[in-house]
Amino acid sequence: MVKRKNAANSDAMDGWNYEAKVNEIEGIITRIEAGELELEEVFDQFAKAVESLRQCESFLQQRQQQVDLLIETLNNE
């Protein structure tokens, strides 16, 4: 099996961890909901959470493409 990665995404994703990002997002949400942040920091943290969600979505889309390719390969054999 050959593992394929988009070169641009590969560099950006080195050391990146889905579970850690999800935990980070959950932590931001918890702090916002608890009222622990000043208003300006709420906006900054919200923007950070949105970017992390985009990264997670991209990661999941890439993995879905890999699964689809594997299923297609298995079906062709």
Short mmCIF file of N, CA and C in Angstrom, two decimals:
data_model
loop_
_atom_site.label_atom_id
_atom_site.label_comp_id
_atom_site.label_asym_id
_atom_site.label_seq_id
_atom_site.Cartn_x
_atom_site.Cartn_y
_atom_site.Cartn_z
N MET A 1 0.84 -1.17 0.00
CA MET A 1 0.00 0.00 0.00
C MET A 1 0.89 1.24 0.00
N VAL A 2 0.60 2.17 -0.87
CA VAL A 2 1.35 3.40 -0.97
C VAL A 2 0.58 4.50 -0.26
N LYS A 3 1.26 5.19 0.63
CA LYS A 3 0.62 6.29 1.35
C LYS A 3 0.88 7.57 0.58
N ARG A 4 -0.19 8.21 0.15
CA ARG A 4 -0.06 9.44 -0.61
C ARG A 4 -0.48 10.62 0.24
N LYS A 5 0.30 11.69 0.13
CA LYS A 5 -0.04 12.92 0.82
C LYS A 5 0.17 14.08 -0.12
N ASN A 6 -0.67 15.06 0.00
CA ASN A 6 -0.47 16.30 -0.71
C ASN A 6 0.74 16.97 -0.08
N ALA A 7 1.74 17.35 -0.88
CA ALA A 7 2.98 17.89 -0.34
C ALA A 7 2.74 19.14 0.50
N ALA A 8 1.88 20.03 0.05
CA ALA A 8 1.62 21.27 0.80
C ALA A 8 0.95 20.95 2.13
N ASN A 9 -0.02 20.04 2.12
CA ASN A 9 -0.71 19.68 3.35
C ASN A 9 0.19 18.85 4.26
N SER A 10 1.09 18.08 3.68
CA SER A 10 1.97 17.24 4.47
C SER A 10 2.83 18.08 5.40
N ASP A 11 3.43 19.14 4.89
CA ASP A 11 4.27 20.01 5.71
C ASP A 11 3.46 20.66 6.82
N ALA A 12 2.26 21.09 6.50
CA ALA A 12 1.41 21.77 7.47
C ALA A 12 0.91 20.80 8.54
N MET A 13 0.80 19.52 8.21
CA MET A 13 0.21 18.54 9.13
C MET A 13 1.25 17.78 9.94
N ASP A 14 2.55 17.95 9.66
CA ASP A 14 3.58 17.26 10.44
C ASP A 14 3.46 17.67 11.89
N GLY A 15 3.39 16.70 12.78
CA GLY A 15 3.26 16.98 14.20
C GLY A 15 1.85 17.37 14.61
N TRP A 16 0.94 17.37 13.69
CA TRP A 16 -0.45 17.76 13.94
C TRP A 16 -1.20 16.54 14.44
N ASN A 17 -2.07 16.74 15.42
CA ASN A 17 -2.81 15.62 16.00
C ASN A 17 -4.28 15.98 16.12
N TYR A 18 -5.13 15.17 15.49
CA TYR A 18 -6.57 15.43 15.47
C TYR A 18 -7.16 15.50 16.88
N GLU A 19 -6.84 14.51 17.67
CA GLU A 19 -7.40 14.44 19.03
C GLU A 19 -6.97 15.65 19.86
N ALA A 20 -5.71 16.06 19.71
CA ALA A 20 -5.22 17.22 20.44
C ALA A 20 -5.97 18.48 20.01
N LYS A 21 -6.24 18.62 18.72
CA LYS A 21 -6.99 19.78 18.22
C LYS A 21 -8.41 19.78 18.77
N VAL A 22 -9.05 18.62 18.78
CA VAL A 22 -10.41 18.53 19.32
C VAL A 22 -10.41 18.92 20.79
N ASN A 23 -9.43 18.45 21.54
CA ASN A 23 -9.33 18.82 22.96
C ASN A 23 -9.12 20.32 23.13
N GLU A 24 -8.30 20.89 22.25
CA GLU A 24 -8.04 22.33 22.29
C GLU A 24 -9.34 23.11 22.03
N ILE A 25 -10.09 22.69 21.04
CA ILE A 25 -11.36 23.34 20.71
C ILE A 25 -12.33 23.23 21.88
N GLU A 26 -12.42 22.04 22.46
CA GLU A 26 -13.31 21.85 23.61
C GLU A 26 -12.91 22.75 24.78
N GLY A 27 -11.60 22.90 24.99
CA GLY A 27 -11.12 23.76 26.05
C GLY A 27 -11.50 25.22 25.81
N ILE A 28 -11.38 25.65 24.57
CA ILE A 28 -11.77 27.03 24.23
C ILE A 28 -13.25 27.23 24.49
N ILE A 29 -14.05 26.29 24.04
CA ILE A 29 -15.50 26.40 24.23
C ILE A 29 -15.84 26.45 25.71
N THR A 30 -15.21 25.60 26.50
CA THR A 30 -15.45 25.57 27.94
C THR A 30 -15.13 26.91 28.58
N ARG A 31 -13.98 27.47 28.21
CA ARG A 31 -13.57 28.76 28.78
C ARG A 31 -14.52 29.88 28.36
N ILE A 32 -14.97 29.86 27.12
CA ILE A 32 -15.92 30.88 26.65
C ILE A 32 -17.23 30.75 27.42
N GLU A 33 -17.75 29.52 27.49
CA GLU A 33 -19.03 29.30 28.17
C GLU A 33 -18.97 29.63 29.66
N ALA A 34 -17.81 29.42 30.26
CA ALA A 34 -17.65 29.69 31.69
C ALA A 34 -17.48 31.18 31.99
N GLY A 35 -17.32 31.99 30.94
CA GLY A 35 -17.14 33.42 31.13
C GLY A 35 -15.78 33.78 31.69
N GLU A 36 -14.78 32.94 31.43
CA GLU A 36 -13.43 33.15 31.97
C GLU A 36 -12.62 34.17 31.18
N LEU A 37 -13.10 34.57 30.02
CA LEU A 37 -12.31 35.40 29.12
C LEU A 37 -12.88 36.80 28.98
N GLU A 38 -11.99 37.75 28.78
CA GLU A 38 -12.41 39.10 28.42
C GLU A 38 -12.97 39.05 27.00
N LEU A 39 -13.81 40.02 26.67
CA LEU A 39 -14.49 40.00 25.37
C LEU A 39 -13.52 39.91 24.20
N GLU A 40 -12.44 40.68 24.23
CA GLU A 40 -11.47 40.64 23.13
C GLU A 40 -10.87 39.24 22.99
N GLU A 41 -10.58 38.62 24.13
CA GLU A 41 -10.00 37.28 24.11
C GLU A 41 -11.01 36.24 23.62
N VAL A 42 -12.30 36.49 23.89
CA VAL A 42 -13.34 35.60 23.38
C VAL A 42 -13.27 35.56 21.85
N PHE A 43 -13.17 36.75 21.24
CA PHE A 43 -13.10 36.80 19.78
C PHE A 43 -11.84 36.14 19.24
N ASP A 44 -10.70 36.38 19.91
CA ASP A 44 -9.44 35.75 19.49
C ASP A 44 -9.52 34.24 19.60
N GLN A 45 -10.03 33.75 20.72
CA GLN A 45 -10.13 32.31 20.94
C GLN A 45 -11.16 31.67 19.99
N PHE A 46 -12.23 32.40 19.73
CA PHE A 46 -13.24 31.90 18.79
C PHE A 46 -12.64 31.74 17.41
N ALA A 47 -11.86 32.73 16.97
CA ALA A 47 -11.19 32.66 15.67
C ALA A 47 -10.22 31.48 15.63
N LYS A 48 -9.51 31.27 16.73
CA LYS A 48 -8.58 30.13 16.82
C LYS A 48 -9.34 28.80 16.71
N ALA A 49 -10.48 28.72 17.40
CA ALA A 49 -11.29 27.50 17.35
C ALA A 49 -11.82 27.24 15.95
N VAL A 50 -12.25 28.29 15.26
CA VAL A 50 -12.75 28.13 13.89
C VAL A 50 -11.65 27.61 12.97
N GLU A 51 -10.44 28.16 13.11
CA GLU A 51 -9.32 27.69 12.29
C GLU A 51 -9.00 26.22 12.60
N SER A 52 -9.04 25.87 13.87
CA SER A 52 -8.78 24.48 14.25
C SER A 52 -9.86 23.55 13.70
N LEU A 53 -11.11 24.01 13.70
CA LEU A 53 -12.19 23.21 13.12
C LEU A 53 -11.98 23.01 11.63
N ARG A 54 -11.49 24.02 10.95
CA ARG A 54 -11.19 23.89 9.51
C ARG A 54 -10.09 22.86 9.28
N GLN A 55 -9.08 22.88 10.13
CA GLN A 55 -8.00 21.90 10.03
C GLN A 55 -8.54 20.48 10.24
N CYS A 56 -9.41 20.33 11.24
CA CYS A 56 -10.01 19.02 11.52
C CYS A 56 -10.84 18.55 10.34
N GLU A 57 -11.61 19.45 9.77
CA GLU A 57 -12.44 19.09 8.62
C GLU A 57 -11.58 18.66 7.44
N SER A 58 -10.51 19.37 7.19
CA SER A 58 -9.59 19.01 6.11
C SER A 58 -8.97 17.64 6.36
N PHE A 59 -8.55 17.40 7.59
CA PHE A 59 -7.97 16.11 7.97
C PHE A 59 -8.96 14.98 7.71
N LEU A 60 -10.21 15.18 8.15
CA LEU A 60 -11.23 14.14 7.97
C LEU A 60 -11.55 13.92 6.49
N GLN A 61 -11.56 14.98 5.71
CA GLN A 61 -11.81 14.83 4.27
C GLN A 61 -10.69 14.04 3.60
N GLN A 62 -9.44 14.32 4.00
CA GLN A 62 -8.31 13.57 3.45
C GLN A 62 -8.41 12.10 3.80
N ARG A 63 -8.75 11.82 5.04
CA ARG A 63 -8.86 10.42 5.46
C ARG A 63 -10.03 9.73 4.77
N GLN A 64 -11.12 10.44 4.55
CA GLN A 64 -12.25 9.86 3.83
C GLN A 64 -11.86 9.51 2.40
N GLN A 65 -11.08 10.36 1.76
CA GLN A 65 -10.60 10.07 0.41
C GLN A 65 -9.72 8.82 0.40
N GLN A 66 -8.89 8.68 1.44
CA GLN A 66 -8.04 7.49 1.53
C GLN A 66 -8.88 6.23 1.70
N VAL A 67 -9.89 6.31 2.55
CA VAL A 67 -10.78 5.16 2.76
C VAL A 67 -11.52 4.82 1.47
N ASP A 68 -12.02 5.83 0.78
CA ASP A 68 -12.73 5.60 -0.48
C ASP A 68 -11.82 4.93 -1.51
N LEU A 69 -10.56 5.39 -1.56
CA LEU A 69 -9.60 4.79 -2.49
C LEU A 69 -9.33 3.33 -2.12
N LEU A 70 -9.18 3.05 -0.84
CA LEU A 70 -8.95 1.67 -0.41
C LEU A 70 -10.14 0.77 -0.74
N ILE A 71 -11.34 1.28 -0.51
CA ILE A 71 -12.55 0.50 -0.82
C ILE A 71 -12.63 0.25 -2.31
N GLU A 72 -12.34 1.27 -3.10
CA GLU A 72 -12.36 1.11 -4.56
C GLU A 72 -11.33 0.07 -5.01
N THR A 73 -10.15 0.12 -4.40
CA THR A 73 -9.10 -0.84 -4.73
C THR A 73 -9.54 -2.26 -4.38
N LEU A 74 -10.13 -2.43 -3.20
CA LEU A 74 -10.61 -3.75 -2.79
C LEU A 74 -11.72 -4.26 -3.71
N ASN A 75 -12.61 -3.37 -4.13
CA ASN A 75 -13.69 -3.77 -5.02
C ASN A 75 -13.20 -4.17 -6.40
N ASN A 76 -12.08 -3.58 -6.82
CA ASN A 76 -11.53 -3.90 -8.15
C ASN A 76 -10.74 -5.20 -8.14
N GLU A 77 -10.36 -5.66 -6.97
CA GLU A 77 -9.57 -6.91 -6.90
C GLU A 77 -10.44 -8.07 -6.93
#
